[in-house]
Short mmCIF file of C-alpha atoms and ligand atoms in Angstrom, two decimals:
data_model
loop_
_atom_site.label_atom_id
_atom_site.label_comp_id
_atom_site.label_asym_id
_atom_site.label_seq_id
_atom_site.Cartn_x
_atom_site.Cartn_y
_atom_site.Cartn_z
CA ARG U 1 0.04 0.00 -0.13
CA GLN U 2 1.11 3.40 -0.57
CA VAL U 3 1.86 5.74 2.38
CA TYR U 4 0.92 9.26 1.95
CA THR U 5 1.95 12.02 4.19
CA SER U 6 -1.18 14.02 5.32
CA VAL U 7 -1.10 17.79 4.92
CA GLY U 8 -3.66 20.50 4.30
CA ALA U 9 -7.32 20.43 4.47
CA ASN U 10 -9.06 17.30 5.85
CA PRO U 11 -12.36 17.04 4.22
CA ALA U 12 -13.62 14.61 6.84
CA ASN U 13 -13.51 17.41 9.45
CA PRO U 14 -14.93 20.70 8.34
CA ALA U 15 -13.64 22.38 11.53
CA ALA U 16 -10.08 21.90 10.26
CA ALA U 17 -10.81 23.59 6.76
CA PRO U 18 -8.16 25.94 6.01
CA SER U 19 -8.87 29.69 5.92
CA PRO U 20 -8.67 31.78 2.80
CA PRO U 21 -4.95 33.03 3.59
CA GLU U 22 -3.98 29.28 4.13
CA LEU U 23 -5.64 28.51 0.68
CA SER U 24 -3.74 31.02 -1.22
CA HIS U 25 -0.59 30.02 0.37
CA ARG U 26 -1.49 26.62 -0.67
CA LEU U 27 -2.27 27.67 -4.15
CA ARG U 28 1.07 29.33 -4.46
CA GLN U 29 2.85 26.01 -3.24
CA LEU U 30 1.00 24.15 -6.00
CA GLN U 31 2.20 26.80 -8.47
CA THR U 32 5.88 26.61 -7.21
CA ALA U 33 5.62 22.76 -7.26
CA LEU U 34 4.55 22.74 -10.96
CA ALA U 35 7.46 25.19 -11.71
CA ASN U 36 9.78 23.06 -9.81
CA ASP U 37 8.71 19.86 -11.63
CA GLU U 38 7.44 18.10 -8.41
CA PHE U 39 4.29 16.51 -9.90
CA GLU U 40 4.62 12.93 -11.11
CA LEU U 41 2.29 10.48 -12.67
CA PHE U 42 1.65 7.00 -11.39
CA TYR U 43 0.41 4.32 -13.54
CA GLN U 44 -2.15 1.79 -12.65
CA PRO U 45 -2.90 -1.12 -15.10
CA GLN U 46 -6.21 -2.52 -16.21
CA ALA U 47 -6.71 -6.16 -17.52
CA THR U 48 -9.23 -7.90 -19.19
CA LEU U 49 -11.16 -10.73 -17.45
CA ALA U 50 -11.58 -13.02 -20.36
CA ASP U 51 -8.11 -13.52 -21.38
CA ASP U 52 -5.95 -11.40 -18.79
CA GLN U 53 -4.50 -9.16 -21.44
CA LEU U 54 -3.35 -5.63 -20.47
CA LEU U 55 -6.04 -3.16 -21.62
CA GLY U 56 -4.37 -0.06 -20.69
CA VAL U 57 -3.03 2.00 -17.79
CA GLU U 58 -4.62 4.98 -15.84
CA ALA U 59 -2.40 7.89 -15.20
CA LEU U 60 -2.79 9.14 -11.38
CA ILE U 61 -1.36 12.33 -10.45
CA ARG U 62 1.05 12.74 -7.25
CA TRP U 63 2.90 15.58 -5.83
CA ARG U 64 6.31 14.56 -4.76
CA SER U 65 7.06 17.51 -2.21
CA PRO U 66 10.61 17.60 -1.15
CA SER U 67 9.42 18.81 2.45
CA GLN U 68 6.13 17.03 2.57
CA GLY U 69 6.64 13.64 0.91
CA LEU U 70 4.23 12.07 -1.46
CA ILE U 71 0.89 14.00 -1.52
CA PRO U 72 -2.28 12.27 -3.00
CA PRO U 73 -4.49 14.02 -5.58
CA ALA U 74 -7.35 14.31 -2.92
CA GLU U 75 -5.26 16.97 -1.15
CA PHE U 76 -4.64 19.17 -3.95
CA ILE U 77 -6.96 18.54 -6.87
CA PRO U 78 -10.04 20.18 -5.16
CA LEU U 79 -8.09 23.52 -4.56
CA ALA U 80 -6.81 23.14 -8.19
CA GLU U 81 -10.26 22.95 -9.27
CA ARG U 82 -11.65 25.65 -7.30
CA SER U 83 -8.91 28.14 -8.26
CA GLY U 84 -8.77 27.35 -11.98
CA PHE U 85 -5.09 26.01 -11.50
CA ILE U 86 -6.34 22.72 -12.74
CA ILE U 87 -6.25 24.07 -16.41
CA GLU U 88 -2.59 24.49 -16.13
CA LEU U 89 -1.85 21.28 -14.26
CA GLY U 90 -4.34 19.17 -16.32
CA GLU U 91 -2.38 20.29 -19.54
CA TRP U 92 0.88 19.17 -17.63
CA VAL U 93 -0.93 15.78 -16.88
CA ILE U 94 -1.82 15.35 -20.70
CA ARG U 95 1.77 16.29 -21.71
CA ALA U 96 3.50 14.11 -19.29
CA ALA U 97 1.15 11.12 -20.11
CA CYS U 98 2.14 11.65 -23.91
CA GLN U 99 5.72 11.71 -23.04
CA GLN U 100 5.46 8.61 -21.29
CA ILE U 101 3.73 6.90 -23.91
CA LYS U 102 6.54 8.08 -26.41
CA GLN U 103 9.24 6.63 -23.99
CA TRP U 104 7.69 3.28 -23.52
CA GLN U 105 7.16 3.06 -27.26
CA ALA U 106 11.00 4.01 -27.79
CA LEU U 107 11.83 1.14 -25.24
CA GLY U 108 9.96 -1.28 -27.43
CA LEU U 109 7.15 -2.04 -24.96
CA PRO U 110 3.97 -3.49 -26.40
CA PRO U 111 1.73 -0.54 -27.61
CA LEU U 112 -0.10 0.90 -24.30
CA SER U 113 -3.04 3.24 -24.00
CA VAL U 114 -2.91 5.78 -21.15
CA CYS U 115 -6.01 7.15 -19.81
CA VAL U 116 -5.69 10.79 -18.07
CA ASN U 117 -8.43 11.96 -15.96
CA LEU U 118 -9.80 15.58 -17.14
CA SER U 119 -11.60 17.87 -14.69
CA SER U 120 -14.89 19.52 -15.99
CA LEU U 121 -13.31 22.78 -15.92
CA GLN U 122 -10.75 21.69 -18.55
CA PHE U 123 -13.48 19.92 -20.31
CA ALA U 124 -15.45 23.32 -20.59
CA ARG U 125 -12.61 25.07 -22.51
CA PRO U 126 -13.44 25.85 -25.95
CA ASP U 127 -9.71 25.23 -26.89
CA LEU U 128 -9.43 21.94 -25.38
CA ILE U 129 -9.37 19.85 -28.60
CA SER U 130 -6.62 22.05 -30.25
CA ARG U 131 -4.45 21.82 -26.91
CA ILE U 132 -4.65 18.14 -26.95
CA ASN U 133 -4.05 18.13 -30.66
CA ASN U 134 -1.00 20.36 -30.16
CA ILE U 135 0.38 18.19 -27.60
CA LEU U 136 -0.08 14.96 -29.53
CA ALA U 137 1.58 16.57 -32.47
CA GLU U 138 4.42 18.12 -30.45
CA ILE U 139 5.34 14.74 -28.91
CA GLY U 140 4.45 12.70 -32.07
CA ILE U 141 2.17 9.96 -30.90
CA ALA U 142 -1.11 8.72 -32.39
CA PRO U 143 -4.37 9.91 -30.66
CA LYS U 144 -5.40 6.26 -30.24
CA TYR U 145 -2.93 5.74 -27.40
CA LEU U 146 -4.19 8.61 -25.23
CA GLY U 147 -7.55 8.02 -23.53
CA ILE U 148 -9.48 10.29 -21.47
CA GLU U 149 -11.67 9.65 -18.17
CA LEU U 150 -14.49 12.15 -17.47
CA THR U 151 -17.01 12.08 -14.42
CA GLU U 152 -20.67 12.59 -14.69
CA SER U 153 -20.34 16.16 -13.46
CA VAL U 154 -18.90 16.99 -16.92
CA LEU U 155 -22.04 15.58 -18.60
CA VAL U 156 -24.38 17.54 -16.60
CA GLN U 157 -22.78 20.97 -16.98
CA ASN U 158 -22.44 22.51 -20.55
CA VAL U 159 -24.13 19.82 -22.61
CA ASP U 160 -23.42 21.47 -25.98
CA THR U 161 -19.55 22.00 -25.50
CA THR U 162 -19.41 18.49 -23.88
CA MET U 163 -21.02 16.87 -26.99
CA ALA U 164 -18.91 18.63 -29.36
CA HIS U 165 -15.79 18.01 -27.48
CA LEU U 166 -16.65 14.18 -27.23
CA GLN U 167 -17.54 13.99 -30.71
CA ALA U 168 -14.16 15.50 -31.80
CA LEU U 169 -12.18 13.21 -29.42
CA ARG U 170 -14.18 10.20 -30.84
CA ARG U 171 -13.13 11.18 -34.47
CA LEU U 172 -9.42 11.58 -33.42
CA GLY U 173 -9.72 8.00 -32.19
CA MET U 174 -9.16 8.56 -28.40
CA LEU U 175 -10.72 6.13 -26.03
CA ILE U 176 -13.35 7.79 -23.77
CA SER U 177 -14.33 6.44 -20.31
CA ILE U 178 -17.07 7.55 -17.99
CA ASP U 179 -15.58 7.49 -14.63
CA ASP U 180 -17.04 6.82 -11.14
CA PHE U 181 -20.51 6.02 -12.74
CA GLY U 182 -23.27 5.90 -10.47
CA THR U 183 -21.79 8.27 -7.88
CA GLY U 184 -22.95 11.50 -9.48
CA TYR U 185 -26.21 13.01 -10.74
CA ALA U 186 -26.11 11.77 -14.33
CA SER U 187 -29.03 9.42 -15.41
CA LEU U 188 -28.77 6.50 -17.57
CA GLY U 189 -29.84 8.36 -20.42
CA TYR U 190 -26.70 10.20 -20.72
CA LEU U 191 -24.87 7.00 -21.58
CA GLN U 192 -26.98 6.54 -24.60
CA HIS U 193 -26.58 10.16 -25.51
CA PHE U 194 -22.84 10.59 -25.41
CA PRO U 195 -20.26 8.63 -27.44
CA PHE U 196 -18.34 6.55 -24.86
CA ASP U 197 -16.35 3.47 -25.08
CA ILE U 198 -15.85 2.39 -21.62
CA LEU U 199 -18.22 2.49 -18.36
CA LYS U 200 -16.06 2.51 -15.04
CA ILE U 201 -17.86 1.02 -12.20
CA ASP U 202 -16.88 3.01 -8.98
CA HIS U 203 -14.88 1.26 -6.20
CA CYS U 204 -17.70 1.88 -3.70
CA PHE U 205 -20.02 -0.57 -5.75
CA VAL U 206 -17.28 -3.05 -6.32
CA GLN U 207 -16.34 -3.29 -2.74
CA HIS U 208 -17.36 -6.71 -1.33
CA VAL U 209 -19.56 -7.31 -4.38
CA HIS U 210 -19.64 -10.80 -3.78
CA THR U 211 -21.15 -10.54 -0.28
CA ASN U 212 -23.03 -7.30 -0.38
CA PRO U 213 -26.43 -7.80 -2.01
CA THR U 214 -27.06 -4.16 -2.89
CA ASN U 215 -23.58 -3.74 -4.59
CA GLY U 216 -24.02 -7.06 -6.35
CA ALA U 217 -27.22 -6.05 -7.64
CA ILE U 218 -26.14 -2.56 -8.77
CA THR U 219 -22.89 -3.91 -10.51
CA THR U 220 -24.79 -6.50 -12.26
CA ALA U 221 -27.49 -3.97 -13.63
CA MET U 222 -24.64 -1.67 -14.66
CA ILE U 223 -22.60 -4.41 -16.50
CA GLN U 224 -25.93 -5.47 -18.61
CA MET U 225 -26.83 -1.79 -19.16
CA ALA U 226 -23.59 -0.77 -20.33
CA HIS U 227 -23.31 -3.88 -22.68
CA SER U 228 -26.75 -3.26 -24.01
CA LEU U 229 -25.22 0.11 -25.09
CA GLY U 230 -22.38 -1.31 -26.42
CA LEU U 231 -19.83 -0.08 -23.88
CA MET U 232 -17.08 -1.93 -22.28
CA VAL U 233 -17.08 -2.33 -18.56
CA VAL U 234 -14.12 -1.71 -16.24
CA ALA U 235 -14.54 -2.51 -12.50
CA GLU U 236 -12.43 0.10 -10.28
CA GLY U 237 -11.07 -0.79 -6.93
CA VAL U 238 -11.00 -4.67 -7.23
CA GLU U 239 -9.00 -5.87 -4.28
CA THR U 240 -9.77 -9.56 -3.73
CA THR U 241 -10.12 -12.85 -5.86
CA ASP U 242 -13.75 -13.23 -4.54
CA GLU U 243 -14.75 -9.77 -6.01
CA LEU U 244 -12.75 -10.69 -9.29
CA ALA U 245 -14.67 -14.15 -9.52
CA TYR U 246 -18.09 -12.40 -9.04
CA LEU U 247 -17.38 -9.75 -11.62
CA LYS U 248 -16.12 -12.26 -14.22
CA ALA U 249 -19.24 -14.38 -13.58
CA GLN U 250 -21.31 -11.21 -14.42
CA GLY U 251 -19.55 -10.62 -17.56
CA CYS U 252 -17.57 -7.61 -16.49
CA ASP U 253 -14.95 -6.99 -19.21
CA ALA U 254 -11.85 -5.82 -17.23
CA ILE U 255 -10.69 -4.85 -13.79
CA GLN U 256 -8.21 -2.39 -12.34
CA GLY U 257 -7.30 -2.35 -8.71
CA TYR U 258 -4.78 -3.44 -6.10
CA LEU U 259 -5.35 -7.25 -6.78
CA LEU U 260 -3.72 -6.40 -10.03
CA SER U 261 -1.29 -3.47 -8.99
CA GLN U 262 -1.37 -0.27 -7.02
CA PRO U 263 -0.66 2.75 -9.19
CA LEU U 264 3.25 2.70 -9.61
CA PRO U 265 5.80 5.18 -10.65
CA ALA U 266 6.80 4.92 -14.25
CA SER U 267 10.03 2.84 -13.57
CA GLN U 268 8.26 0.18 -11.30
CA PHE U 269 5.34 -0.14 -13.58
CA ILE U 270 7.94 -1.29 -16.43
CA GLN U 271 9.28 -3.73 -13.79
CA TRP U 272 5.78 -5.01 -12.97
CA LEU U 273 5.17 -5.52 -16.99
CA ARG U 274 8.36 -7.37 -17.43
CA ARG U 275 7.62 -9.59 -14.43
CA ARG U 276 4.24 -10.14 -16.06
CA GLN U 277 5.49 -11.04 -19.41
CA ARG U 278 7.78 -13.66 -18.16
P1 C2E G 301 -10.11 7.90 -9.74
O1 C2E G 301 -10.20 8.55 -11.02
O2 C2E G 301 -11.40 7.45 -9.30
O3 C2E G 301 -9.05 7.04 -9.58
C1 C2E G 301 -8.95 5.89 -8.85
C2 C2E G 301 -8.45 5.86 -7.43
O4 C2E G 301 -8.77 4.70 -6.78
C3 C2E G 301 -7.02 6.31 -7.37
O5 C2E G 301 -6.92 7.14 -6.13
C4 C2E G 301 -6.35 4.84 -7.25
O6 C2E G 301 -5.14 4.87 -6.63
C5 C2E G 301 -7.40 4.16 -6.30
N1 C2E G 301 -7.38 2.83 -6.33
C6 C2E G 301 -7.17 2.05 -7.38
N2 C2E G 301 -7.15 0.78 -6.88
C7 C2E G 301 -7.79 0.55 -5.78
C8 C2E G 301 -8.07 -0.56 -4.93
O7 C2E G 301 -8.04 -1.76 -5.24
N3 C2E G 301 -8.72 0.04 -3.78
C9 C2E G 301 -8.78 1.32 -3.43
N4 C2E G 301 -9.38 1.51 -2.24
N5 C2E G 301 -8.58 2.30 -4.20
C10 C2E G 301 -7.85 1.85 -5.35
P2 C2E G 301 -5.99 8.38 -6.29
O8 C2E G 301 -4.73 8.03 -7.21
O9 C2E G 301 -5.63 8.82 -4.84
O10 C2E G 301 -6.83 9.37 -7.06
C11 C2E G 301 -7.99 9.84 -6.45
C12 C2E G 301 -8.68 10.70 -7.45
O11 C2E G 301 -7.97 12.01 -7.91
C13 C2E G 301 -9.01 10.16 -8.77
O12 C2E G 301 -9.98 9.20 -8.65
C14 C2E G 301 -9.35 11.35 -9.50
O13 C2E G 301 -10.64 11.72 -9.46
C15 C2E G 301 -8.41 12.36 -9.02
N6 C2E G 301 -7.12 12.38 -9.90
C16 C2E G 301 -6.07 11.70 -9.87
N7 C2E G 301 -5.17 11.90 -10.89
C17 C2E G 301 -5.74 13.03 -11.49
C18 C2E G 301 -5.46 13.97 -12.66
O14 C2E G 301 -4.40 13.87 -13.42
N8 C2E G 301 -6.19 14.83 -12.84
C19 C2E G 301 -7.50 15.17 -12.33
N9 C2E G 301 -8.47 16.18 -12.59
N10 C2E G 301 -7.81 14.26 -11.19
C20 C2E G 301 -7.07 13.28 -10.93
CA1 CA G 302 -10.30 7.87 -13.17
CA1 CA G 303 -12.84 6.27 -10.82
CA1 CA G 304 -13.30 7.74 -7.66
#
């Protein structure tokens, strides 16, 4: 398991919420961290259930602070979103993921698609597509190797921009996943309406799916519904072989979770991949 250093806001304890001066101090820290190249992407693999093939990897950001240690996204993404800094940080994420794809290709690894998480603020920008295109061209990789993950919040805001962007990304050949499905406000109708490739079932439904009847029923229904709409299903946060067996029996397509691997720094991910290939 990863060990994180806890700093800053504690969402579980509103009494400990930082005051505005602390927040602007924190935002300056984030800006400095970006300038000092302290952010890092970790990579977590996804594997198919039918034949245990590597489907792709999700890129997950961390802040490796020299003074505070490894800081998880939950401790800075919310402020980055509230302040708008996520636009800049999100662009860094896309570029870093593309550079990693390029590096892995240069090492002769089998072609891997890397999915990045886009925030709704990024997705609302009219220049999103040209920015992504510029990065792909600058680094020199095909769009099909870059995927994006969106949460439901993107869909309920700004339907027209969202639809136009999704269609453009689809035309580029990028994989589009709907993340954390079932935890937000989007209805099933959204799934039919927008051009997604993959539905990701949130960890909260996957947890103890084999013994928790509610989670079992929800997960089974989501898999059936996604399949009837032609979407592939990835279950997130799979931690046990019991959960895996249940998901496989229900026809889930792929899994991601600690059972397979926790998110790893790029160098460790390559070692994981090589161990697996042997
Ligand atoms: P997410 O997109 O739902 O990412 C999955 C989270 O589940 C990750 O947490 C991952 O480490 C964790 N996870 C994976 N397998 C397991 C498991 O088996 N059990 C459990 N309990 N957890 C598992 P992480 O890396 O801390 O990221 C948290 C959230 O921060 C992400 O949730 C995503 O919403 C956000 N985030 C991460 N990177 C980025 C980024 O580059 N941009 C944006 N906008 N958001 C990001
Ligand atoms: Ca995600
Ligand atoms: Ca998720
Ligand atoms: Ca989540």
